JSON list of C-alpha atoms in Angstrom, two decimals:
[
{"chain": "A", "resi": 1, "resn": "UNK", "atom": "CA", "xyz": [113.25, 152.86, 1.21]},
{"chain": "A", "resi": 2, "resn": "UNK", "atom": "CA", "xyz": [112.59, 156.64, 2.25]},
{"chain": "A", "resi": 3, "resn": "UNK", "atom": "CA", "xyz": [113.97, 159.24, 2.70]},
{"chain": "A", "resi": 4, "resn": "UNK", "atom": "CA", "xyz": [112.37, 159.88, 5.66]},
{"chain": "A", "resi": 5, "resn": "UNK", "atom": "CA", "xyz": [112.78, 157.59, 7.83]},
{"chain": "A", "resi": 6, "resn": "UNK", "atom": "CA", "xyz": [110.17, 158.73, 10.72]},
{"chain": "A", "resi": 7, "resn": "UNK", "atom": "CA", "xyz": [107.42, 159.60, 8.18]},
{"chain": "A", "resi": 8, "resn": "UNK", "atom": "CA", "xyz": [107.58, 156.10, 6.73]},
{"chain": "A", "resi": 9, "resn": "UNK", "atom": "CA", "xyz": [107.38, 154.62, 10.01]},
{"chain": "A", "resi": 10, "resn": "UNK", "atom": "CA", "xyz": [104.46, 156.53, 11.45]},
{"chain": "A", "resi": 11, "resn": "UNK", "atom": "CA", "xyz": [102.38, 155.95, 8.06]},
{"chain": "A", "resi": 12, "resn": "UNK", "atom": "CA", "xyz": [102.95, 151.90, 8.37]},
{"chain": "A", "resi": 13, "resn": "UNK", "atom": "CA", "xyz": [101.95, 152.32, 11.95]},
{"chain": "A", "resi": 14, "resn": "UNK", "atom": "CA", "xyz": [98.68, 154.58, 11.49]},
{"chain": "A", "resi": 15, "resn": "UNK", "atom": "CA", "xyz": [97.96, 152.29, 8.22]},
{"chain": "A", "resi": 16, "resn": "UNK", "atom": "CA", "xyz": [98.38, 148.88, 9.69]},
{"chain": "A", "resi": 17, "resn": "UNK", "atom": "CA", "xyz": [96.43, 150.76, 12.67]},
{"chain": "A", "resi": 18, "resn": "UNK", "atom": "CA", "xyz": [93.51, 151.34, 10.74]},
{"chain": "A", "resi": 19, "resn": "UNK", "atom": "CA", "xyz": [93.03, 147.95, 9.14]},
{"chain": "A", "resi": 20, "resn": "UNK", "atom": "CA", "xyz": [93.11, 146.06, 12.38]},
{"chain": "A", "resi": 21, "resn": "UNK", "atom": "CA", "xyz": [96.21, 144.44, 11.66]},
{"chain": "A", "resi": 22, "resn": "UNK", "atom": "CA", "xyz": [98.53, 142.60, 14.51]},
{"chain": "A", "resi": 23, "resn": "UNK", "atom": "CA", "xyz": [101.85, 143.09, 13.45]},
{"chain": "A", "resi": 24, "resn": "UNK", "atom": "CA", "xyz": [103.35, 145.87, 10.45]},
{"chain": "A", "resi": 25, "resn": "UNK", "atom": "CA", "xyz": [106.87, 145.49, 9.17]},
{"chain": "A", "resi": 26, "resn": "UNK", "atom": "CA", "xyz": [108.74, 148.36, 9.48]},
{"chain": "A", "resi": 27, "resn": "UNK", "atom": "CA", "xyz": [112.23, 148.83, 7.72]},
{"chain": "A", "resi": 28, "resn": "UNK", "atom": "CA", "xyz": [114.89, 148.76, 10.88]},
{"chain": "A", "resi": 29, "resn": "UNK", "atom": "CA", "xyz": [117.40, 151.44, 11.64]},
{"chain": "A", "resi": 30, "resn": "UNK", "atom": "CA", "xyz": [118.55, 153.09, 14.45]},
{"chain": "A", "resi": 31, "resn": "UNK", "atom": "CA", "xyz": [116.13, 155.97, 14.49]},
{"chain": "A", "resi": 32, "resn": "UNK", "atom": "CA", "xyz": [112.63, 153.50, 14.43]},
{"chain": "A", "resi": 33, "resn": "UNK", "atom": "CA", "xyz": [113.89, 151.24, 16.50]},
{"chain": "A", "resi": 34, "resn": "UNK", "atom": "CA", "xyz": [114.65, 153.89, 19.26]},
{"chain": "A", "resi": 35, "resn": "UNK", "atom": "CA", "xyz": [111.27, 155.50, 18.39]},
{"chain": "A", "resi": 36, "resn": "UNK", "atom": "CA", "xyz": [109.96, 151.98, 19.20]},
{"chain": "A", "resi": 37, "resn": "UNK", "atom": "CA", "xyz": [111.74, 151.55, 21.85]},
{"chain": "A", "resi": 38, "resn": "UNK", "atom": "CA", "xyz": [110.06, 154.55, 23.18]},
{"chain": "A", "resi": 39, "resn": "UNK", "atom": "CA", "xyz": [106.61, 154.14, 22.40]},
{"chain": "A", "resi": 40, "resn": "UNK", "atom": "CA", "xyz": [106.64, 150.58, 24.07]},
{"chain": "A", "resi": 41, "resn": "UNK", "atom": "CA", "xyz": [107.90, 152.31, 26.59]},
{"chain": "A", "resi": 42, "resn": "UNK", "atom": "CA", "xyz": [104.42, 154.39, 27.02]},
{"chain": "A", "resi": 43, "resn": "UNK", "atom": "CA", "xyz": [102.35, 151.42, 26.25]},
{"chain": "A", "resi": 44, "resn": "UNK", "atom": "CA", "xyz": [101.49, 152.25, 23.09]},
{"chain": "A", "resi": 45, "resn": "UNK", "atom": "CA", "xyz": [102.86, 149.22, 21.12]},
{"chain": "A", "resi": 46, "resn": "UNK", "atom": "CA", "xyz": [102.68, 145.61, 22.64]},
{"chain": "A", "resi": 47, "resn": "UNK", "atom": "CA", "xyz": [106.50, 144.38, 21.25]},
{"chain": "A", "resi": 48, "resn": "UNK", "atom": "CA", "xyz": [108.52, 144.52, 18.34]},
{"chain": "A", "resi": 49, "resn": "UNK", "atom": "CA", "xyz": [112.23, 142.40, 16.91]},
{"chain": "A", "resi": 50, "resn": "UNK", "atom": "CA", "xyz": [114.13, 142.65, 14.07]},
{"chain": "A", "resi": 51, "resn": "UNK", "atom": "CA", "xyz": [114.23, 140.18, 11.70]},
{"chain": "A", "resi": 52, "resn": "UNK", "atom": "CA", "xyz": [116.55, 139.77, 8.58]},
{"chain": "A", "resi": 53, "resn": "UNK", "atom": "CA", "xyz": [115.15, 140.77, 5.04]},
{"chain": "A", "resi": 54, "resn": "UNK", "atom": "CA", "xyz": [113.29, 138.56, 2.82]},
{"chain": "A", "resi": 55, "resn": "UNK", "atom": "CA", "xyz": [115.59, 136.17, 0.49]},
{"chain": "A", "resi": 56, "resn": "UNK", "atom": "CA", "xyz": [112.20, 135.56, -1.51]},
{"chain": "A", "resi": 57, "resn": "UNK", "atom": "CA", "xyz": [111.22, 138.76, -2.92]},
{"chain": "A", "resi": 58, "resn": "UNK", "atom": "CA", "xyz": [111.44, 140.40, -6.22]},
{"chain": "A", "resi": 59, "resn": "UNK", "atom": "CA", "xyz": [113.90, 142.77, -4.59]},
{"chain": "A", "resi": 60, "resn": "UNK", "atom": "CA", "xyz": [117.36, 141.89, -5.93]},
{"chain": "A", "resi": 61, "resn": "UNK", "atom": "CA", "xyz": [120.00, 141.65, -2.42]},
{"chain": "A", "resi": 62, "resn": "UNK", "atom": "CA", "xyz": [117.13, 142.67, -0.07]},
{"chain": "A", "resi": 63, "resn": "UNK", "atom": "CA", "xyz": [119.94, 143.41, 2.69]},
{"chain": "A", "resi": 64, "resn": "UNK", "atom": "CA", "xyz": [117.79, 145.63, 4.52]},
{"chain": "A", "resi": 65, "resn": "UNK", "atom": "CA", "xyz": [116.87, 144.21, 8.21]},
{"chain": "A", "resi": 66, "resn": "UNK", "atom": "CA", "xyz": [112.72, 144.90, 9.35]},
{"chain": "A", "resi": 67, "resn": "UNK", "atom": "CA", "xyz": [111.58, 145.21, 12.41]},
{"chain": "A", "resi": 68, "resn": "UNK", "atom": "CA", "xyz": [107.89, 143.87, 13.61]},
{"chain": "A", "resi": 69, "resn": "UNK", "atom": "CA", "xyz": [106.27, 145.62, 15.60]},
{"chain": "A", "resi": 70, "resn": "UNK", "atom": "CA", "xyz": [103.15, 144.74, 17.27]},
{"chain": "A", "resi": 71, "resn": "UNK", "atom": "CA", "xyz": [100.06, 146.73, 18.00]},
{"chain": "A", "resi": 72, "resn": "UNK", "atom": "CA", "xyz": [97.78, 146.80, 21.08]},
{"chain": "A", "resi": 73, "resn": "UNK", "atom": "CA", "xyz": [94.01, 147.19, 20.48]},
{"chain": "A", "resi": 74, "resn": "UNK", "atom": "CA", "xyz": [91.99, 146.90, 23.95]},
{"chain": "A", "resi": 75, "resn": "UNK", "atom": "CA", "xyz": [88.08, 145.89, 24.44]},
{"chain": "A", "resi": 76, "resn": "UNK", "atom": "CA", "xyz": [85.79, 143.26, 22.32]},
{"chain": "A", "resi": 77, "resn": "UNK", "atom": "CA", "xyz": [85.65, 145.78, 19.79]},
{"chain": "A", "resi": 78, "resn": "UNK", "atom": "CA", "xyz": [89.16, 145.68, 19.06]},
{"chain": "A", "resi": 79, "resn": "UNK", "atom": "CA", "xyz": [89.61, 149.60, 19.31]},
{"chain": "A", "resi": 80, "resn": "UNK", "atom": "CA", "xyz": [93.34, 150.80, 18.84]},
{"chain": "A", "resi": 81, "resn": "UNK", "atom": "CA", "xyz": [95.59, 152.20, 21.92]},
{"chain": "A", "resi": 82, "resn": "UNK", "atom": "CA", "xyz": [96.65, 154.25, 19.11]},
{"chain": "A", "resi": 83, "resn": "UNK", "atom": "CA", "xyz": [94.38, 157.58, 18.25]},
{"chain": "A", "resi": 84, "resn": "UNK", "atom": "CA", "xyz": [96.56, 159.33, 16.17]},
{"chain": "A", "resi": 85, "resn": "UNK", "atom": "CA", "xyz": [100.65, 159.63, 15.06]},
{"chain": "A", "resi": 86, "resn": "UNK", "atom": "CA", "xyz": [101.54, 163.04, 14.06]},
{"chain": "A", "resi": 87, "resn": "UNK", "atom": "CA", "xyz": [105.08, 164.41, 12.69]},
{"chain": "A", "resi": 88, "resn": "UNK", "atom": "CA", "xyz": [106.13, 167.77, 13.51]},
{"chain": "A", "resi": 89, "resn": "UNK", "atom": "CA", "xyz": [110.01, 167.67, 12.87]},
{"chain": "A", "resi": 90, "resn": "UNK", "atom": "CA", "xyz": [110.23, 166.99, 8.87]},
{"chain": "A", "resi": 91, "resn": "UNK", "atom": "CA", "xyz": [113.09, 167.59, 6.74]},
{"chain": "A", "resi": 92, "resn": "UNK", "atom": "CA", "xyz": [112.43, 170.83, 4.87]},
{"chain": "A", "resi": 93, "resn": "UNK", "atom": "CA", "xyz": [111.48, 172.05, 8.94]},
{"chain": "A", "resi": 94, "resn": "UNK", "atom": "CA", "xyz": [113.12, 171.39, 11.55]},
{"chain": "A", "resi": 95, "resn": "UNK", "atom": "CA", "xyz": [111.30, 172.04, 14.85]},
{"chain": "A", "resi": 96, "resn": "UNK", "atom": "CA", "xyz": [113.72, 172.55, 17.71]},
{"chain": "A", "resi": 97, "resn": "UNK", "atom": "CA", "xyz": [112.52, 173.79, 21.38]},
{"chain": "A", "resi": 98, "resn": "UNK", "atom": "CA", "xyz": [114.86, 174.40, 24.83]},
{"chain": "A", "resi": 99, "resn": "UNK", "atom": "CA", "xyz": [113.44, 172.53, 27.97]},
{"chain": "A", "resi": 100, "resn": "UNK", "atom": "CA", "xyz": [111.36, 175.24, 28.65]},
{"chain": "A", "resi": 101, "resn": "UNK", "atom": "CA", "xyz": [109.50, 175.54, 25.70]},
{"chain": "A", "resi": 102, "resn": "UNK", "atom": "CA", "xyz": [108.43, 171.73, 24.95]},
{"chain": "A", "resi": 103, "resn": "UNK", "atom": "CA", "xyz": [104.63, 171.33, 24.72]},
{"chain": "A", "resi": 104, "resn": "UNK", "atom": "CA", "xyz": [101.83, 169.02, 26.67]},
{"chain": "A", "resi": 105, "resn": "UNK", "atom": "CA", "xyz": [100.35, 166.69, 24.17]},
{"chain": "A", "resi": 106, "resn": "UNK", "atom": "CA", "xyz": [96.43, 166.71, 24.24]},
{"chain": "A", "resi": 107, "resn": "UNK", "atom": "CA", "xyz": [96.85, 168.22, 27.89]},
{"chain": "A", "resi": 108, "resn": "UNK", "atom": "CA", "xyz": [99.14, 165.39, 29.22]},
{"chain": "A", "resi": 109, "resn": "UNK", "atom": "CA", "xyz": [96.86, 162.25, 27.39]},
{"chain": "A", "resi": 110, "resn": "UNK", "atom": "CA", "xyz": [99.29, 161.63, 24.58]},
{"chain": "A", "resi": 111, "resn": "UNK", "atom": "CA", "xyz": [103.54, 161.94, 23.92]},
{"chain": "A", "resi": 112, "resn": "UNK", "atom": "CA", "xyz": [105.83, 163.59, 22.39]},
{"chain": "A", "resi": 113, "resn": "UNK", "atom": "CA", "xyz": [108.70, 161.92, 21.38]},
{"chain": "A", "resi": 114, "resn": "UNK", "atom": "CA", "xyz": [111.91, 164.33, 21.41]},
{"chain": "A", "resi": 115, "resn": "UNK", "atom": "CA", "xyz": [115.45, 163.53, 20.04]},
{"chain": "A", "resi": 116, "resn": "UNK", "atom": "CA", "xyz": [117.87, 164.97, 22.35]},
{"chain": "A", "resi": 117, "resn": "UNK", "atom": "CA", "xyz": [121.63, 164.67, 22.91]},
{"chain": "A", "resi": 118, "resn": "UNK", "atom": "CA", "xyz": [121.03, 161.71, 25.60]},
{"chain": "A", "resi": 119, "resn": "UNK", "atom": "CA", "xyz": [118.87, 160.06, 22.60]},
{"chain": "A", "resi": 120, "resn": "UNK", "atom": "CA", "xyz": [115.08, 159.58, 22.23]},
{"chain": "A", "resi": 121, "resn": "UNK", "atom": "CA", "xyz": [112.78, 160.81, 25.21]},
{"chain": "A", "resi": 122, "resn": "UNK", "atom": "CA", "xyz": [109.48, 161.49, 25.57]},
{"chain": "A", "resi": 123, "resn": "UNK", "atom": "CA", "xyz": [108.77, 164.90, 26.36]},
{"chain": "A", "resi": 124, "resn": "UNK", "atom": "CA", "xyz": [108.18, 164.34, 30.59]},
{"chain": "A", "resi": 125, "resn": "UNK", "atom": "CA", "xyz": [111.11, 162.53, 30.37]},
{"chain": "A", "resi": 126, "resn": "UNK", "atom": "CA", "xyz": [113.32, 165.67, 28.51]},
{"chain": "A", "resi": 127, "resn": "UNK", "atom": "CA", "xyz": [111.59, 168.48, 30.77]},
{"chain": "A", "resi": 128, "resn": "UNK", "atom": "CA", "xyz": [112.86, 166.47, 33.86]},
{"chain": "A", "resi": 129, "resn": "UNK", "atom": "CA", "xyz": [115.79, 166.10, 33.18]},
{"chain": "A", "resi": 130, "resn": "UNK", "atom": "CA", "xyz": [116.24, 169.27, 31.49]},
{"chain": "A", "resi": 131, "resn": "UNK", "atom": "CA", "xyz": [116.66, 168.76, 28.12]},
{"chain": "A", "resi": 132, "resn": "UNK", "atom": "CA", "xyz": [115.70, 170.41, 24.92]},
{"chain": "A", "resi": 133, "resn": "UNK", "atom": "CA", "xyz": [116.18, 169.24, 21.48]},
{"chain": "A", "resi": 134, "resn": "UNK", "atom": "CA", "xyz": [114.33, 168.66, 17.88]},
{"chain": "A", "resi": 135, "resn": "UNK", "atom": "CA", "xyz": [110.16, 167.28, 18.09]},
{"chain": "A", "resi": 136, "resn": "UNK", "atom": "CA", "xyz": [109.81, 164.48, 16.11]},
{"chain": "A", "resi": 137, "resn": "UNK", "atom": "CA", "xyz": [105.93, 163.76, 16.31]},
{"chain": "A", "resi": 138, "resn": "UNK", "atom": "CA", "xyz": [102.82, 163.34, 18.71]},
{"chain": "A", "resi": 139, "resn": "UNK", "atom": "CA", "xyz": [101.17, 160.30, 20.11]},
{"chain": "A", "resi": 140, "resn": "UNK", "atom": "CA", "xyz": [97.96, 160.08, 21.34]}
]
């Protein structure tokens, strides 16, 4: 697993994105499955449920739980709800901002998802109820 928790799930998502896929296994902890909590929330992913690791794979005492997650795509074209994942928050910076400061996405079309002390918000959520706190990446 990574180190970074975030990165690794946004890089699954924008992969498994980009090859058309229906579901992408994502390693389950607190942190994704709030940030998927969120972003089906906004519409941008249709479900997703943790499951128990895999007993079969070459992975000695795969303990780890997954979560699937799956995508929307809309049209006959199959086109994906989501444009682009971006992460600003990473480990070696830290990008914090007060409830003042937090930034439109794309001029309101896409999210950002903020981690505040009353957990993960999106950022219309956090500058209602007037909250600040760290920017962990952009949706659109």
């Amino acid at each position: 697993m990574s180190t970074d928790t975030i990165s690794d799930m946004l890089t699954r998502l924008r992969n498994a994105n980009l090859a058309r896929h229906q579901i992408v296994k994502i390693p389950s902890t607190t942190l994704t499955k709030s940030l998927c909590q969120v972003m089906k929330e906004e519409g941008f992913i249709g479900n997703f449920e943790e499951i128990p690791g895999d007993k079969n794979t070459t992975v000695k005492n795969d303990k780890f739980n997954y979560l699937l997650v799956s995508l929307r795509y809309k049209g006959k074209n199959r086109s994906p709800i989501i444009t682009a994942l971006k992460r600003i928050s990473k480990p070696g910076l830290r990008v914090y901002v007060n409830h003042k400061e937090i930034p439109r996405v794309l001029g309101g079309l896409g999210i950002a998802v903020l981690s505040t002390s009353k957990g993960f918000m999106t950022h219309a959520q956090a500058r209602t109820n007037g909250l600040g706190g760290e920017i962990l990446c952009y949706i659109w």
